[in-house]
Amino acid sequence: MPAIGYIQAKAFTSRAKLPLEDAAISVVDESGKLLGLRTTNSSGVTTPIRITVPDRSESQSPGAVKPFVTVNLYARAEDYEQLLVRGVQVFADTVTLQEL
């Protein structure tokens, strides 16, 4: 039975981690299907995107399914290069925070 996990992005500039507002964040699955689209707020953070993932109980024995779903994250912002983060793991009942 599927479960739910979440992914949230935080975009910032420089090593000082200054928040980047209005960055467009797209989350796609491994086949390229769009799972969610968000825009960062004044703190550089998106609202969580809900992702269907395997239930934890399905991964408790050897050879079982992976306990996570792998997604790719695209970030676009004016005056910045597009950023792609591949292979972000999303687990059941967890908010995965991806810094950009």
Short mmCIF file of N, CA and C in Angstrom, two decimals:
data_model
loop_
_atom_site.label_atom_id
_atom_site.label_comp_id
_atom_site.label_asym_id
_atom_site.label_seq_id
_atom_site.Cartn_x
_atom_site.Cartn_y
_atom_site.Cartn_z
N MET A 1 0.84 -1.17 0.00
CA MET A 1 0.00 0.00 0.00
C MET A 1 0.90 1.25 0.00
N PRO A 2 0.64 2.20 -0.88
CA PRO A 2 1.49 3.39 -0.94
C PRO A 2 1.34 4.27 0.30
N ALA A 3 2.38 5.03 0.55
CA ALA A 3 2.39 6.00 1.65
C ALA A 3 2.67 7.37 1.03
N ILE A 4 2.81 8.36 1.89
CA ILE A 4 3.05 9.73 1.43
C ILE A 4 4.34 10.25 2.05
N GLY A 5 5.15 10.89 1.22
CA GLY A 5 6.34 11.61 1.67
C GLY A 5 6.26 13.00 1.06
N TYR A 6 7.14 13.87 1.45
CA TYR A 6 7.11 15.25 0.97
C TYR A 6 8.51 15.70 0.60
N ILE A 7 8.58 16.61 -0.36
CA ILE A 7 9.84 17.24 -0.69
C ILE A 7 9.64 18.75 -0.65
N GLN A 8 10.61 19.43 -0.09
CA GLN A 8 10.56 20.88 0.04
C GLN A 8 11.93 21.40 -0.40
N ALA A 9 11.93 22.53 -1.09
CA ALA A 9 13.19 23.10 -1.57
C ALA A 9 13.48 24.42 -0.88
N LYS A 10 14.77 24.69 -0.73
CA LYS A 10 15.23 25.96 -0.18
C LYS A 10 16.29 26.50 -1.12
N ALA A 11 16.02 27.65 -1.74
CA ALA A 11 16.95 28.25 -2.69
C ALA A 11 17.63 29.45 -2.05
N PHE A 12 18.94 29.54 -2.25
CA PHE A 12 19.68 30.66 -1.69
C PHE A 12 20.86 31.00 -2.59
N THR A 13 21.41 32.17 -2.39
CA THR A 13 22.57 32.61 -3.17
C THR A 13 23.76 32.75 -2.24
N SER A 14 24.91 32.53 -2.74
CA SER A 14 26.20 32.70 -2.07
C SER A 14 26.37 31.78 -0.86
N ARG A 15 27.56 31.79 -0.36
CA ARG A 15 27.86 31.00 0.84
C ARG A 15 27.19 31.57 2.08
N ALA A 16 26.75 32.81 1.98
CA ALA A 16 26.04 33.43 3.10
C ALA A 16 24.60 32.93 3.19
N LYS A 17 24.19 32.14 2.20
CA LYS A 17 22.85 31.55 2.15
C LYS A 17 21.75 32.61 2.21
N LEU A 18 21.87 33.61 1.35
CA LEU A 18 20.83 34.64 1.24
C LEU A 18 19.64 34.05 0.49
N PRO A 19 18.43 34.16 1.01
CA PRO A 19 17.24 33.55 0.39
C PRO A 19 17.01 34.08 -1.02
N LEU A 20 16.58 33.19 -1.91
CA LEU A 20 16.26 33.55 -3.29
C LEU A 20 14.76 33.42 -3.49
N GLU A 21 14.09 34.56 -3.60
CA GLU A 21 12.64 34.60 -3.76
C GLU A 21 12.26 34.41 -5.22
N ASP A 22 11.09 33.82 -5.46
CA ASP A 22 10.49 33.63 -6.79
C ASP A 22 11.25 32.67 -7.69
N ALA A 23 11.99 31.74 -7.13
CA ALA A 23 12.61 30.69 -7.93
C ALA A 23 11.54 29.64 -8.21
N ALA A 24 11.45 29.21 -9.47
CA ALA A 24 10.48 28.18 -9.85
C ALA A 24 11.12 26.81 -9.66
N ILE A 25 10.47 25.97 -8.88
CA ILE A 25 10.98 24.63 -8.56
C ILE A 25 10.03 23.59 -9.15
N SER A 26 10.57 22.71 -9.99
CA SER A 26 9.78 21.62 -10.58
C SER A 26 10.33 20.30 -10.06
N VAL A 27 9.43 19.39 -9.69
CA VAL A 27 9.82 18.06 -9.26
C VAL A 27 9.23 17.06 -10.25
N VAL A 28 10.09 16.20 -10.81
CA VAL A 28 9.64 15.20 -11.78
C VAL A 28 10.12 13.82 -11.34
N ASP A 29 9.35 12.80 -11.73
CA ASP A 29 9.78 11.44 -11.40
C ASP A 29 10.81 10.97 -12.43
N GLU A 30 11.27 9.74 -12.30
CA GLU A 30 12.33 9.22 -13.17
C GLU A 30 11.90 9.11 -14.63
N SER A 31 10.58 9.04 -14.88
CA SER A 31 10.09 8.97 -16.25
C SER A 31 9.88 10.35 -16.86
N GLY A 32 10.04 11.41 -16.05
CA GLY A 32 9.87 12.77 -16.53
C GLY A 32 8.50 13.36 -16.24
N LYS A 33 7.64 12.62 -15.55
CA LYS A 33 6.30 13.11 -15.21
C LYS A 33 6.40 14.18 -14.11
N LEU A 34 5.73 15.31 -14.35
CA LEU A 34 5.72 16.40 -13.37
C LEU A 34 4.92 15.99 -12.14
N LEU A 35 5.55 16.07 -10.97
CA LEU A 35 4.90 15.73 -9.70
C LEU A 35 4.47 16.96 -8.93
N GLY A 36 5.12 18.08 -9.19
CA GLY A 36 4.77 19.30 -8.47
C GLY A 36 5.58 20.47 -8.96
N LEU A 37 4.99 21.64 -8.80
CA LEU A 37 5.62 22.90 -9.19
C LEU A 37 5.35 23.90 -8.08
N ARG A 38 6.40 24.56 -7.60
CA ARG A 38 6.27 25.55 -6.55
C ARG A 38 7.18 26.73 -6.85
N THR A 39 6.92 27.83 -6.15
CA THR A 39 7.76 29.03 -6.22
C THR A 39 8.22 29.35 -4.81
N THR A 40 9.49 29.71 -4.68
CA THR A 40 10.02 30.02 -3.36
C THR A 40 9.45 31.34 -2.83
N ASN A 41 9.31 31.41 -1.53
CA ASN A 41 8.80 32.63 -0.87
C ASN A 41 9.95 33.55 -0.51
N SER A 42 9.69 34.58 0.26
CA SER A 42 10.72 35.55 0.62
C SER A 42 11.84 34.94 1.47
N SER A 43 11.58 33.79 2.07
CA SER A 43 12.61 33.08 2.83
C SER A 43 13.38 32.09 1.97
N GLY A 44 13.02 32.02 0.68
CA GLY A 44 13.67 31.10 -0.24
C GLY A 44 13.18 29.67 -0.14
N VAL A 45 12.04 29.46 0.49
CA VAL A 45 11.52 28.11 0.76
C VAL A 45 10.21 27.89 0.00
N THR A 46 9.99 26.65 -0.46
CA THR A 46 8.72 26.29 -1.08
C THR A 46 7.82 25.62 -0.05
N THR A 47 6.55 25.55 -0.36
CA THR A 47 5.67 24.69 0.43
C THR A 47 5.97 23.26 0.03
N PRO A 48 5.75 22.29 0.91
CA PRO A 48 6.06 20.90 0.59
C PRO A 48 5.23 20.37 -0.58
N ILE A 49 5.84 19.49 -1.36
CA ILE A 49 5.17 18.81 -2.46
C ILE A 49 4.93 17.37 -2.03
N ARG A 50 3.69 16.95 -2.13
CA ARG A 50 3.27 15.61 -1.71
C ARG A 50 3.67 14.59 -2.78
N ILE A 51 4.35 13.50 -2.36
CA ILE A 51 4.84 12.47 -3.26
C ILE A 51 4.36 11.10 -2.75
N THR A 52 3.83 10.29 -3.65
CA THR A 52 3.45 8.93 -3.30
C THR A 52 4.71 8.06 -3.28
N VAL A 53 4.92 7.37 -2.16
CA VAL A 53 6.12 6.56 -1.96
C VAL A 53 5.72 5.19 -1.42
N PRO A 54 6.64 4.19 -1.46
CA PRO A 54 6.32 2.88 -0.88
C PRO A 54 6.15 2.97 0.63
N ASP A 55 5.28 2.16 1.17
CA ASP A 55 5.10 2.07 2.61
C ASP A 55 6.37 1.47 3.23
N ARG A 56 6.72 1.93 4.41
CA ARG A 56 7.92 1.42 5.08
C ARG A 56 7.89 -0.08 5.27
N SER A 57 6.73 -0.63 5.55
CA SER A 57 6.62 -2.06 5.82
C SER A 57 6.99 -2.92 4.62
N GLU A 58 6.93 -2.36 3.42
CA GLU A 58 7.26 -3.12 2.20
C GLU A 58 8.76 -3.27 1.99
N SER A 59 9.57 -2.60 2.80
CA SER A 59 11.02 -2.64 2.61
C SER A 59 11.76 -3.25 3.80
N GLN A 60 11.08 -4.05 4.58
CA GLN A 60 11.67 -4.57 5.81
C GLN A 60 12.41 -5.89 5.66
N SER A 61 12.37 -6.50 4.48
CA SER A 61 13.06 -7.77 4.29
C SER A 61 14.01 -7.67 3.10
N PRO A 62 15.04 -8.55 3.07
CA PRO A 62 16.00 -8.52 1.96
C PRO A 62 15.30 -8.73 0.62
N GLY A 63 15.73 -8.00 -0.37
CA GLY A 63 15.14 -8.13 -1.70
C GLY A 63 13.82 -7.41 -1.88
N ALA A 64 13.39 -6.71 -0.86
CA ALA A 64 12.11 -5.99 -0.92
C ALA A 64 12.27 -4.71 -1.73
N VAL A 65 11.19 -3.99 -1.91
CA VAL A 65 11.22 -2.73 -2.66
C VAL A 65 12.05 -1.69 -1.92
N LYS A 66 12.54 -0.70 -2.67
CA LYS A 66 13.28 0.41 -2.04
C LYS A 66 12.32 1.15 -1.10
N PRO A 67 12.81 1.65 0.01
CA PRO A 67 11.95 2.37 0.95
C PRO A 67 11.75 3.85 0.59
N PHE A 68 12.06 4.21 -0.65
CA PHE A 68 11.96 5.60 -1.08
C PHE A 68 11.65 5.68 -2.57
N VAL A 69 11.30 6.87 -3.02
CA VAL A 69 11.12 7.18 -4.43
C VAL A 69 12.20 8.19 -4.80
N THR A 70 12.78 8.04 -5.98
CA THR A 70 13.80 8.96 -6.46
C THR A 70 13.17 9.96 -7.41
N VAL A 71 13.42 11.25 -7.19
CA VAL A 71 12.88 12.30 -8.05
C VAL A 71 14.02 13.22 -8.48
N ASN A 72 13.76 14.00 -9.51
CA ASN A 72 14.69 15.03 -9.98
C ASN A 72 14.06 16.39 -9.74
N LEU A 73 14.89 17.35 -9.43
CA LEU A 73 14.41 18.68 -9.09
C LEU A 73 15.07 19.70 -10.00
N TYR A 74 14.26 20.54 -10.63
CA TYR A 74 14.75 21.63 -11.47
C TYR A 74 14.46 22.95 -10.77
N ALA A 75 15.43 23.87 -10.82
CA ALA A 75 15.23 25.20 -10.24
C ALA A 75 15.58 26.24 -11.29
N ARG A 76 14.68 27.21 -11.44
CA ARG A 76 14.90 28.30 -12.39
C ARG A 76 14.63 29.63 -11.68
N ALA A 77 15.50 30.59 -11.91
CA ALA A 77 15.32 31.93 -11.36
C ALA A 77 15.93 32.93 -12.34
N GLU A 78 15.29 34.08 -12.43
CA GLU A 78 15.78 35.12 -13.32
C GLU A 78 17.20 35.52 -12.94
N ASP A 79 18.05 35.68 -13.95
CA ASP A 79 19.45 36.06 -13.79
C ASP A 79 20.34 34.96 -13.21
N TYR A 80 19.83 33.72 -13.13
CA TYR A 80 20.62 32.59 -12.64
C TYR A 80 20.54 31.45 -13.65
N GLU A 81 21.55 30.60 -13.66
CA GLU A 81 21.51 29.41 -14.51
C GLU A 81 20.51 28.42 -13.92
N GLN A 82 19.90 27.62 -14.81
CA GLN A 82 19.00 26.56 -14.34
C GLN A 82 19.83 25.52 -13.59
N LEU A 83 19.25 24.97 -12.55
CA LEU A 83 19.92 23.96 -11.73
C LEU A 83 19.11 22.68 -11.77
N LEU A 84 19.79 21.55 -11.91
CA LEU A 84 19.15 20.24 -11.88
C LEU A 84 19.80 19.41 -10.79
N VAL A 85 18.97 18.87 -9.90
CA VAL A 85 19.45 17.96 -8.86
C VAL A 85 18.80 16.61 -9.15
N ARG A 86 19.61 15.62 -9.43
CA ARG A 86 19.11 14.27 -9.77
C ARG A 86 19.16 13.34 -8.57
N GLY A 87 18.21 12.43 -8.55
CA GLY A 87 18.26 11.35 -7.57
C GLY A 87 17.95 11.72 -6.14
N VAL A 88 17.07 12.68 -5.92
CA VAL A 88 16.68 13.06 -4.57
C VAL A 88 15.74 11.98 -4.02
N GLN A 89 16.04 11.46 -2.86
CA GLN A 89 15.25 10.38 -2.27
C GLN A 89 14.17 10.94 -1.34
N VAL A 90 12.94 10.46 -1.55
CA VAL A 90 11.80 10.88 -0.73
C VAL A 90 11.26 9.64 -0.01
N PHE A 91 11.19 9.72 1.31
CA PHE A 91 10.76 8.60 2.15
C PHE A 91 9.36 8.85 2.72
N ALA A 92 8.72 7.77 3.13
CA ALA A 92 7.38 7.85 3.73
C ALA A 92 7.41 8.65 5.03
N ASP A 93 6.36 9.44 5.24
CA ASP A 93 6.17 10.19 6.49
C ASP A 93 7.33 11.11 6.83
N THR A 94 8.03 11.61 5.81
CA THR A 94 9.20 12.44 6.02
C THR A 94 9.17 13.62 5.04
N VAL A 95 9.65 14.77 5.50
CA VAL A 95 9.83 15.91 4.60
C VAL A 95 11.32 15.96 4.24
N THR A 96 11.61 15.75 2.96
CA THR A 96 12.97 15.85 2.46
C THR A 96 13.22 17.31 2.11
N LEU A 97 14.24 17.92 2.69
CA LEU A 97 14.58 19.31 2.40
C LEU A 97 15.80 19.31 1.47
N GLN A 98 15.60 19.85 0.27
CA GLN A 98 16.70 19.94 -0.69
C GLN A 98 17.15 21.37 -0.80
N GLU A 99 18.39 21.64 -0.43
CA GLU A 99 18.94 22.98 -0.55
C GLU A 99 19.48 23.17 -1.95
N LEU A 100 19.25 24.36 -2.51
CA LEU A 100 19.68 24.69 -3.87
C LEU A 100 20.53 25.94 -3.86
#
